[in-house]
Coordinates of C-alpha atoms in Angstrom, one line a residue:
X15 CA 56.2 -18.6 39.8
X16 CA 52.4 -19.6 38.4
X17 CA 52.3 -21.9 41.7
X18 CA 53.5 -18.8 44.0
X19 CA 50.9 -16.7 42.2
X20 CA 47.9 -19.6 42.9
X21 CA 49.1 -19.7 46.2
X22 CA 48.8 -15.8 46.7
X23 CA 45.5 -15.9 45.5
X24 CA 44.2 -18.6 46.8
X25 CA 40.8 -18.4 48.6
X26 CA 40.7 -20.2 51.8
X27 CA 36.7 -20.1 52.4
X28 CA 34.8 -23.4 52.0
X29 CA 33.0 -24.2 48.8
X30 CA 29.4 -22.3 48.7
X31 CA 30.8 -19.2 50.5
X32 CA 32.3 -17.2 48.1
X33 CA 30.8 -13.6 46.9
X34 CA 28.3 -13.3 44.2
X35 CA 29.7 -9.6 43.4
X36 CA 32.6 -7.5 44.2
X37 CA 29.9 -4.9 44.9
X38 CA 29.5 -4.5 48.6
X39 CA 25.9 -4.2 49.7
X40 CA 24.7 -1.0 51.4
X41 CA 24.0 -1.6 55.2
X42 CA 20.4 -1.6 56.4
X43 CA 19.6 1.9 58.6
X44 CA 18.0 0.2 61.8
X45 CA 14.7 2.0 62.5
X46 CA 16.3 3.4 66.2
X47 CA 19.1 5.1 64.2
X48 CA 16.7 6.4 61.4
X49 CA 14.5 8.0 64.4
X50 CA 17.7 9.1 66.2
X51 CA 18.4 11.0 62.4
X52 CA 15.4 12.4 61.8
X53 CA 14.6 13.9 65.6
X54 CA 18.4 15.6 65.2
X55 CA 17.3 17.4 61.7
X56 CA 14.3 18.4 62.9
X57 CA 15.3 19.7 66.4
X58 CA 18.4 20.9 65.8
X59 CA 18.2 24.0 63.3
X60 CA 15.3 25.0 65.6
X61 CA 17.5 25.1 68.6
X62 CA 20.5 26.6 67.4
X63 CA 18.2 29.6 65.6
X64 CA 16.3 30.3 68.7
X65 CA 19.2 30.2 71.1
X66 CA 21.2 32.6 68.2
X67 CA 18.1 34.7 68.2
X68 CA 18.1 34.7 71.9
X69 CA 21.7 35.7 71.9
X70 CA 21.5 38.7 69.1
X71 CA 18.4 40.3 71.7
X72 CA 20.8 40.1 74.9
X73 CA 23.5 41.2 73.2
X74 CA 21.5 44.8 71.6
X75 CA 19.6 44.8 75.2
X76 CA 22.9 44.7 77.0
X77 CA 23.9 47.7 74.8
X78 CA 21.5 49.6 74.6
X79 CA 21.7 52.9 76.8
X80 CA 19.2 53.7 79.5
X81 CA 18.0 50.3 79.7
X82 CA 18.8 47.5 82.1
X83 CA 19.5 44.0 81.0
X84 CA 17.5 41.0 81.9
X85 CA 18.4 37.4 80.4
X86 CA 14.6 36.4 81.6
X87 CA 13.3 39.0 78.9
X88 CA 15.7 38.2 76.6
X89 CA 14.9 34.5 76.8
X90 CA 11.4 35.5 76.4
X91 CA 11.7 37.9 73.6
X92 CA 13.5 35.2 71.4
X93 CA 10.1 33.1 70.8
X94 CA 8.1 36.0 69.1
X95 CA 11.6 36.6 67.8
X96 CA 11.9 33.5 66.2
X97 CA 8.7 33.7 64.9
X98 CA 9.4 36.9 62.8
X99 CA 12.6 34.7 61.6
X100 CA 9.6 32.4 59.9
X101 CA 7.5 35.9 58.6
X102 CA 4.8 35.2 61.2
X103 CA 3.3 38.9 61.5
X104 CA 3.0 40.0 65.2
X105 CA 0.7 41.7 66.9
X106 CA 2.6 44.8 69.5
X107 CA -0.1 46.2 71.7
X108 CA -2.5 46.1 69.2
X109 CA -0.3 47.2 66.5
X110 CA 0.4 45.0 64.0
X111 CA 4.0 44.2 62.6
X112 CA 4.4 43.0 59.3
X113 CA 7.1 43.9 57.5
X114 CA 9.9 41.6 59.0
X115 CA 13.3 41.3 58.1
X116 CA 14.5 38.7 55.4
X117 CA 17.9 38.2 56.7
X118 CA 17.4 35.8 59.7
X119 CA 14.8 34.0 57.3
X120 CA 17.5 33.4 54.8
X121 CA 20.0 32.3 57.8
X122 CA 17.4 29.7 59.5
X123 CA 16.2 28.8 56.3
X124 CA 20.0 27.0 55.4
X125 CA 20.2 26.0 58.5
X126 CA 17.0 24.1 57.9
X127 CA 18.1 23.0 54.2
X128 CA 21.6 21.8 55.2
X129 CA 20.2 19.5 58.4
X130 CA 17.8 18.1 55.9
X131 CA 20.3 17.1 53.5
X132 CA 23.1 15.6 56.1
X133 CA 19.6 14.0 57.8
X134 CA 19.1 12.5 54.4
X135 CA 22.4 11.0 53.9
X136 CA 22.7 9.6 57.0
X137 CA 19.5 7.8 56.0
X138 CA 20.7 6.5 52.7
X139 CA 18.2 8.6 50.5
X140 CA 18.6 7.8 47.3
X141 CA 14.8 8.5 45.8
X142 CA 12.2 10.9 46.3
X143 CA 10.7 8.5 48.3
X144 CA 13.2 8.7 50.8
X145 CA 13.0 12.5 51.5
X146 CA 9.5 12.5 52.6
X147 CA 10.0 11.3 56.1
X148 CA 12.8 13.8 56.4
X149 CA 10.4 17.0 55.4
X150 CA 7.8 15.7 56.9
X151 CA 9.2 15.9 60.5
X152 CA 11.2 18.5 59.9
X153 CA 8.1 20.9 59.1
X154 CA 6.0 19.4 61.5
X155 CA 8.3 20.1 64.0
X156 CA 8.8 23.8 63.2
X157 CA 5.1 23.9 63.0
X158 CA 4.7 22.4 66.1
X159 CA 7.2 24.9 68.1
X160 CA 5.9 28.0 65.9
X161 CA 2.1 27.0 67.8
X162 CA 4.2 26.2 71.3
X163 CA 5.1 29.9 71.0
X164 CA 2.3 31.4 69.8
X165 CA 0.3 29.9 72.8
X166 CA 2.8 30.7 75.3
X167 CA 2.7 34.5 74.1
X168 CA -1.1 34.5 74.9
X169 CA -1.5 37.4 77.6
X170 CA 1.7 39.1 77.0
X171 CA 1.6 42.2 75.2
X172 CA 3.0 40.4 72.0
X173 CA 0.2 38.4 70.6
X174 CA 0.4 36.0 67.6
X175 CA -2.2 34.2 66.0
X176 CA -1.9 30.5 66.8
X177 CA -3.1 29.2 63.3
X178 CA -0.4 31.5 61.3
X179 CA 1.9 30.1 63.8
X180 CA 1.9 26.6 63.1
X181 CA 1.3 27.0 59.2
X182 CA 3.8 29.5 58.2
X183 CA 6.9 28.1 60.0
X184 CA 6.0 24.8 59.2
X185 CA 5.2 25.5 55.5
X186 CA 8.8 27.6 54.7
X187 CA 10.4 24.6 57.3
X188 CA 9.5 22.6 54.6
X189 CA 9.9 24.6 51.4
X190 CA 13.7 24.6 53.0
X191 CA 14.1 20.8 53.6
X192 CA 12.5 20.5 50.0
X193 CA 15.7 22.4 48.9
X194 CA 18.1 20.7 50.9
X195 CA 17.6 16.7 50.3
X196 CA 16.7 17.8 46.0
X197 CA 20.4 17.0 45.2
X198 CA 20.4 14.2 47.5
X199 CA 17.4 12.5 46.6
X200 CA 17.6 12.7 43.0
X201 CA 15.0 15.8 42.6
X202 CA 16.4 17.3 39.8
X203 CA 16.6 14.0 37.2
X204 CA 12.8 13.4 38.3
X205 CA 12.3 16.6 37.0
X206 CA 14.2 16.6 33.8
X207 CA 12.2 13.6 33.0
X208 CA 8.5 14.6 33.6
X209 CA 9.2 17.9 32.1
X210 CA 9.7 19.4 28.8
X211 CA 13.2 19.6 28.2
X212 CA 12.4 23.3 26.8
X213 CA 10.2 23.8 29.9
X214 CA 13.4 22.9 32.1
X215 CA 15.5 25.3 29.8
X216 CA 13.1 28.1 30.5
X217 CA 13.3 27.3 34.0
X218 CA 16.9 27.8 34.4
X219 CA 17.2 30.3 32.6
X220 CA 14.6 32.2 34.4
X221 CA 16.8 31.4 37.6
X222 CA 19.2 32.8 36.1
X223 CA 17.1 35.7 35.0
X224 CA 15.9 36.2 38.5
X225 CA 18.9 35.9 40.4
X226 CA 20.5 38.4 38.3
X227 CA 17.4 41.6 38.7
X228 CA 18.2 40.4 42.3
X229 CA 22.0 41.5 41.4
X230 CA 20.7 44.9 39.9
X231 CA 18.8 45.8 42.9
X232 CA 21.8 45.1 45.2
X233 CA 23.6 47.1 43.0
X234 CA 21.2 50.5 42.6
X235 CA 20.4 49.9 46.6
X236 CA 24.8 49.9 47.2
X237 CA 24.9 53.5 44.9
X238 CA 22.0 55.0 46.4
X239 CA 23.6 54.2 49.5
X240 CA 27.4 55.4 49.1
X241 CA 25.9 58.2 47.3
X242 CA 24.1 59.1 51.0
X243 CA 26.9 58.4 53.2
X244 CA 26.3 61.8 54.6
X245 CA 23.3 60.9 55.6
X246 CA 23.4 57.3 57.1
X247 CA 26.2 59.1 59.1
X248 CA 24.0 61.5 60.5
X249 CA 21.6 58.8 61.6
X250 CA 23.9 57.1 64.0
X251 CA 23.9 57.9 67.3
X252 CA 27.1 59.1 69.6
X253 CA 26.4 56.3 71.5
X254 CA 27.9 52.8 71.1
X255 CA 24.4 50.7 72.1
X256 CA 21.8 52.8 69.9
X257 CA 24.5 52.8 66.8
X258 CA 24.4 49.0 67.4
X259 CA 21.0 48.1 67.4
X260 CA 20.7 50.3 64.6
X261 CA 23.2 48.8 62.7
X262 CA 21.8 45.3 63.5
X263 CA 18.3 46.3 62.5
X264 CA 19.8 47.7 59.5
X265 CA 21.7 44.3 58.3
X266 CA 18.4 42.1 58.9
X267 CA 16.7 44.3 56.4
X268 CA 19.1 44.7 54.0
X269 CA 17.4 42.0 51.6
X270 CA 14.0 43.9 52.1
X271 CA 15.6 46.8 50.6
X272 CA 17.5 45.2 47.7
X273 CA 13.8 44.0 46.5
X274 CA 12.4 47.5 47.1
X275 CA 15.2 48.3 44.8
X276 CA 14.7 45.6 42.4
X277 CA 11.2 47.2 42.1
X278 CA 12.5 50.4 41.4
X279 CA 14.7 49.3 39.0
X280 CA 11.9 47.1 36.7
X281 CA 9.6 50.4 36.9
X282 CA 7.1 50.0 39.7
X283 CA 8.9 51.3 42.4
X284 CA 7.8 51.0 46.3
X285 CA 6.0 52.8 49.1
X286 CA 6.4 53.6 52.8
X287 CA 3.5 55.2 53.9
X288 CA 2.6 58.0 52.2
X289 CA 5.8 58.2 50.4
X290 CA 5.6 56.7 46.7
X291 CA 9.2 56.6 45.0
X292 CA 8.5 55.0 40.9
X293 CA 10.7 55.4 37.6
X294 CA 8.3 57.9 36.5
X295 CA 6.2 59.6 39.7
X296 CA 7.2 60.5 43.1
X297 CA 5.2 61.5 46.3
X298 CA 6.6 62.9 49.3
X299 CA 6.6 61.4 52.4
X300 CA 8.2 60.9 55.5
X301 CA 10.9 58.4 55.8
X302 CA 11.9 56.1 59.1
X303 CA 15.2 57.1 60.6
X304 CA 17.1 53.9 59.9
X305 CA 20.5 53.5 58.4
X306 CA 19.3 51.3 55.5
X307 CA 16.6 53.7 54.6
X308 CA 19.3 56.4 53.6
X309 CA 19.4 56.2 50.6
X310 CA 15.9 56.7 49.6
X311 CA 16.1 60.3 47.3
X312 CA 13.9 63.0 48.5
X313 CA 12.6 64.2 45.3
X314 CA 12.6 62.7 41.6
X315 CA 15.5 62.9 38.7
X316 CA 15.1 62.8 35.2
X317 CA 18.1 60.4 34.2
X318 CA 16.2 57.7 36.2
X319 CA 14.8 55.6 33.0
X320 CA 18.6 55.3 32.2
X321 CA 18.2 52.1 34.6
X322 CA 15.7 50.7 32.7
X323 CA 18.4 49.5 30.9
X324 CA 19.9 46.8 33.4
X325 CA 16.3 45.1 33.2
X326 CA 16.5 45.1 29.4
X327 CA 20.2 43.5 30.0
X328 CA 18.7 41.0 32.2
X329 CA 16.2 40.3 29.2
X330 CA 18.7 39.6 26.6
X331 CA 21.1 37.5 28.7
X332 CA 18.3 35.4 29.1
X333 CA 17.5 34.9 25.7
X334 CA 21.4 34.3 25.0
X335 CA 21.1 32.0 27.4
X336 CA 18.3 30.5 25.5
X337 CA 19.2 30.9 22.3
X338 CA 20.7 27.4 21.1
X339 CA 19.0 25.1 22.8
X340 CA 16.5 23.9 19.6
X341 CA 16.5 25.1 16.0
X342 CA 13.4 25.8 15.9
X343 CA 12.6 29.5 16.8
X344 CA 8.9 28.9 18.4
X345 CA 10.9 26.1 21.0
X346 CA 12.5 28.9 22.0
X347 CA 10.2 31.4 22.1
X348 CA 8.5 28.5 24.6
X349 CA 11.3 28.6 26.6
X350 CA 11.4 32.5 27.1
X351 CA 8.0 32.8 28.3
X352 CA 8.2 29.9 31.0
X353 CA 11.8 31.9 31.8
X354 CA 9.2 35.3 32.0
X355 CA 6.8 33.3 34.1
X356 CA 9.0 32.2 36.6
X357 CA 10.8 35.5 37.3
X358 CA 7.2 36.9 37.3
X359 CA 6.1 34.3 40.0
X360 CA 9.3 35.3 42.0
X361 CA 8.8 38.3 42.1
X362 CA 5.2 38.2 43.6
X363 CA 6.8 36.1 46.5
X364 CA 9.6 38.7 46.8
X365 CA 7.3 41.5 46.8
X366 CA 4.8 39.9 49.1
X367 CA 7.3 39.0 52.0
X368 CA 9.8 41.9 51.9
X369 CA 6.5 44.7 52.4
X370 CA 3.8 44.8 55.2
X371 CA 2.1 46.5 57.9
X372 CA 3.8 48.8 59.9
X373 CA 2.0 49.9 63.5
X374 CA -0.7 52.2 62.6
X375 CA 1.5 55.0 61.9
X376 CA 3.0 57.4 59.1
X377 CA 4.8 54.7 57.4
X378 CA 2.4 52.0 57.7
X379 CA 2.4 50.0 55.2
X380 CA 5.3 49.3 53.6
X381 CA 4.4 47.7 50.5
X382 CA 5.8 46.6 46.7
X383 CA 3.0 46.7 44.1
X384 CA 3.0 42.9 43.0
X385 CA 0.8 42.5 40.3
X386 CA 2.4 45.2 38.5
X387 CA 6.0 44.4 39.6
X388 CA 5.2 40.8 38.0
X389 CA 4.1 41.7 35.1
X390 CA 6.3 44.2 34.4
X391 CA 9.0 41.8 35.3
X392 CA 7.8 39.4 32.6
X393 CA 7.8 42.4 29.9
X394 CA 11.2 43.0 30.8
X395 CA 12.5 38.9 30.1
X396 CA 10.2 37.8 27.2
X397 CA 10.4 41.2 25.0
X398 CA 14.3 41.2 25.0
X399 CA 14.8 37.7 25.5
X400 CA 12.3 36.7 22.7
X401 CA 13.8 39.2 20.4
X402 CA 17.4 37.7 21.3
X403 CA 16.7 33.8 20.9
X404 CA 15.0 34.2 18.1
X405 CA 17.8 36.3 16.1
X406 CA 20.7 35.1 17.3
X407 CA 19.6 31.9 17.3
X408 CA 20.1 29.1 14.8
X409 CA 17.8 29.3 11.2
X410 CA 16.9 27.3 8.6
X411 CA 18.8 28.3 5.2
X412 CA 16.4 29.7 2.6
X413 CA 15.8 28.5 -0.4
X414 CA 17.4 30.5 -3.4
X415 CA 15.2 32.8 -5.6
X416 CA 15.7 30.9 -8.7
X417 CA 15.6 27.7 -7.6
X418 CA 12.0 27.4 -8.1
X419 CA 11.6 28.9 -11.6
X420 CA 14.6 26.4 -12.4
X421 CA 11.9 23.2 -11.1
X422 CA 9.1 24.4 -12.9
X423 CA 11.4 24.5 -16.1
X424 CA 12.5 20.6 -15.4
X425 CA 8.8 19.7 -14.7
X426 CA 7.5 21.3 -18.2
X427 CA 10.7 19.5 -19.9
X428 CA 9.8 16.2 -18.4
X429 CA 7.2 15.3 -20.3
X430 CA 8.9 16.2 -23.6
X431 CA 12.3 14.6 -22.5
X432 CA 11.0 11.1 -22.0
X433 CA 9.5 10.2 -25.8
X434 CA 12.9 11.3 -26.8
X435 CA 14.4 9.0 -24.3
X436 CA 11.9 6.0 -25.6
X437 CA 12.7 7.0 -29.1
X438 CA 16.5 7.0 -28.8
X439 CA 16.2 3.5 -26.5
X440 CA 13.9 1.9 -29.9
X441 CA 16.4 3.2 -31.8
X442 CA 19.1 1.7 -30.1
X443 CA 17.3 -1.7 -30.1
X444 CA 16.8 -1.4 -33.5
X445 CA 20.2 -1.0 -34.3
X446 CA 21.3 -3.7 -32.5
X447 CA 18.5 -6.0 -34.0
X448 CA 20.1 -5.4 -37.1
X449 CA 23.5 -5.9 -36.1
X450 CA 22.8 -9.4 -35.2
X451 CA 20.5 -9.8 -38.0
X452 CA 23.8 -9.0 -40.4
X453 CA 25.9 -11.1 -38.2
X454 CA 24.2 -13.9 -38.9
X455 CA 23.5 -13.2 -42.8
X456 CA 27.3 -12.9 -42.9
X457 CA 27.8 -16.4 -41.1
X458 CA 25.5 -17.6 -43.5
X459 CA 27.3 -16.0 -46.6
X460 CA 30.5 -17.6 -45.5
X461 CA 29.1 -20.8 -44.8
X462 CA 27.8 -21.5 -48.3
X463 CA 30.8 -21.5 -50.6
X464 CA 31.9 -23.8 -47.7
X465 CA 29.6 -26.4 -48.3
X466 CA 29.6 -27.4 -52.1
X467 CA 33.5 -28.1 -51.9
X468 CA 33.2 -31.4 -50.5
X469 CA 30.1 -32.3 -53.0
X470 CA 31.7 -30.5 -56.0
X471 CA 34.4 -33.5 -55.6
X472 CA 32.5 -36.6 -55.8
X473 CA 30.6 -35.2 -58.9
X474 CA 33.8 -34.6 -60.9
X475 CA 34.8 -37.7 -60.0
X476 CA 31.2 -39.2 -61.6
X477 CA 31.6 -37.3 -64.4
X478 CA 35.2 -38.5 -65.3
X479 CA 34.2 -41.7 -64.4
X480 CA 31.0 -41.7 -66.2
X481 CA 33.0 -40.5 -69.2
X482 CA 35.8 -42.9 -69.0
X483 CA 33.0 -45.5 -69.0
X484 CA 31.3 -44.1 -72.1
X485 CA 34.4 -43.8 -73.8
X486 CA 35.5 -47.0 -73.0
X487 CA 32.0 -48.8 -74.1
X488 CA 31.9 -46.7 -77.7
X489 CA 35.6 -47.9 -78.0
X490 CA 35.0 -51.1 -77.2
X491 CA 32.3 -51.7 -79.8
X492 CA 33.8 -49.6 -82.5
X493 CA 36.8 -51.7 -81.8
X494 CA 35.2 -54.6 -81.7
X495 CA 34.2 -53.7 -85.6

């Protein structure tokens, strides 16, 4: 059987050629395959958004009423289209166009991040290193196409500036890719180890925090909204193409109105035009006829600080979130206000690329007051979130009341204690001294009756004899008379 076995496993390469490690090595990407990768990432998401865009403009032109369709303009319309995909602000006649829609930017910004990340394991990125190349064409390409278009527009009555053209695209391009090779390239452990660890706590729980006065908006913009059903009815045309391109226009702004919600919600509140809707003023104005602007009210409420309280919820689940990471209260204090600043800092971006100019007319511009918005945002995480990780948060135990009456007691009987303790140790010494002392006087008490006994016989024995002597020497002579 043990020879069966040796056989089965025996390894029939010559001497010298057998592996150094079960570990098989990764294969080399050849630098023609690494191009191939890279020119896919960067081209495709660009062509698949603008032929989508393309698509989406055909599609509302071809139902549209009182128009007639022409795949030429269509075709055409799609590059100043996919620019306002990117936020690149457009110039109509000499009106300018700036708030654009956040929906397509979301859609070709995942496009972007996912290419980026299959781009980067087809690679083998494993490092930061590694994702560099992939951003790096990727944004220069969208940069590059965003200029293409912007120079190809010249003379039409849809101008773009060239310069915005190339950055912008090619800036969130790369922002996108960023996001898309993090996981893949080991992003997040390089940032766990330069940072903080509280700093990284603060920074997920202000993504956290964020993501969920995002969740509140949505929620306050969906009331407002079923609550006006009425009138986003109303606004619909009879006819199937206007009620379509409505409704499209409508979904690519839906994200522009959660954030004008969001706003609303934290305090600040928005503006279109010369309408100003706040927590605690309102101005009148006139509102566009779209579908997702329905549920703007038309005059203010007093129950509206009752939703002040969803940003105070947002606050505290923050500092829950927060709230054991480090025993120490101040840590976590730390923590809150880096969790304040970045929900601060997002909503500045939020703010800045949901609002903008709007033509020249009555609801130009359309616009989210970011500095306060930021910092009211801030309030609204650090003031209930710092009152909430510090609290309910870990503590050390106090001391008890008496506990230091009851050391300065021991440190006054200290000095007092310790003669006694020499005294009773002399004592002690003493004591034994004399134990042994009297040990030995009694060994030497016994010892001396001892002694004599042997000596006492050889006397008596002296004396008899001298005596037996003597009385034998007087007896002699007297005998002798």
């Amino acid at each position: 059987m043990v020879r069966f076995m040796k056989l089965l496993t025996r390894d029939e390469r010559p001497p010298g050629e057998e592996p150094v490690s079960d570990l098989v090595p990764e294969l080399e990407v050849s630098r023609a395959k690494r191009v191939r990768v890279l020119l896919a990432a960067a081209c495709a998401p660009l062509l698949f958004s603008f032929t989508a865009i393309a698509a989406v403009l055909a599609v509302v032109s071809f139902a549209a009423d009182r128009t007639r369709f022409s795949a030429t303009g269509a075709l055409l319309a799609a590059g100043p289209g996919w620019l306002a995909s990117w936020q690149v602000e457009l110039d109509l006649g000499g009106h300018p166009l700036g708030v654009l829609p956040l929906l397509p930017t979301l859609v070709v910004g995942w496009l972007v991040a996912r290419a980026a990340a299959r781009a980067a394991r087809r690679v083998g990125g494993r490092t930061p290193a590694d994702a560099v190349p992939v951003v790096t064409v990727i944004a220069g390409a969208h940069a590059l196409f965003g200029v293409l278009i912007a120079l190809a527009a010249g003379g039409s009555p849809i101008d773009v500036n060239p310069l915005t053209a190339f950055c912008v695209p090619g800036l969130l391009a790369g922002l996108a890719a960023v996001a898309g090779v993090a996981k893949v390239c080991g992003l997040p452990a390089v940032v766990r180890d330069r940072f903080d660890p509280v700093a990284v706590h603060g920074l997920r729980a202000g993504a956290l925090g964020l993501a969920a006065l995002i969740a509140c908006g949505a929620v306050v913009f969906t009331a407002a909204t079923a609550l006006s059903w009425s009138t986003v009815d109303s606004l619909f045309e009879p006819g199937f193409g206007a009620s379509f391109g409505l409704f499209v226009l409508s979904v690519a702004y839906l994200p522009n109105a959660v954030v004008a919600a969001l706003s609303f919600t934290t305090g600040p509140g928005f503006s279109v035009g010369s309408l100003t809707v706040g927590m605690f003023g309102y101005q009148e104005g006139q509102v566009p006829g779209v579908p997702v602007l329905a549920g703007i009210p038309s005059h203010h409420a007093v129950w509206w600080p009752a939703l002040l309280l969803l940003p105070a919820l947002v606050g505290a689940l923050v500092g829950w979130r927060i709230r054991a990471i480090d025993e120490d209260p101040m840590l976590r204090m730390r923590a809150v206000a880096v969790a304040g600043a970045l929900v601060a800092f997002g909503c500045v971006i939020l703010g800045t690329v949901s609002g903008g100019r709007l033509g020249d007319g009555p609801f130009d511009p359309v616009s989210v007051p970011v500095g306060v918005a930021s910092v009211i945002a801030f309030c609204w995480i650090v003031v209930p979130g710092g009152f909430v990780a510090f609290f309910a948060g870990p503590h050390e135990a106090p001391a008890p009341p008496g506990e230091p009456e009851i050391a300065e007691v021991e440190e006054e009987v200290e000095p007092v204690e310790e003669p006694e303790a020499e005294a009773l140790e002399d004592e002690a010494l003493d004591e034994e001294a004399e134990e042994e002392l009297a040990r030995e006087l009694g060994e030497d008490a016994d010892e001396v009756p001892v002694e004599p006994e042997p000596e006492a016989e050889p006397e008596q024995d002296i004396a008899v004899t001298e005596s037996t002597d003597g009385s034998g020497d007087e007896s002699a002579p007297g005998g002798d008379r």
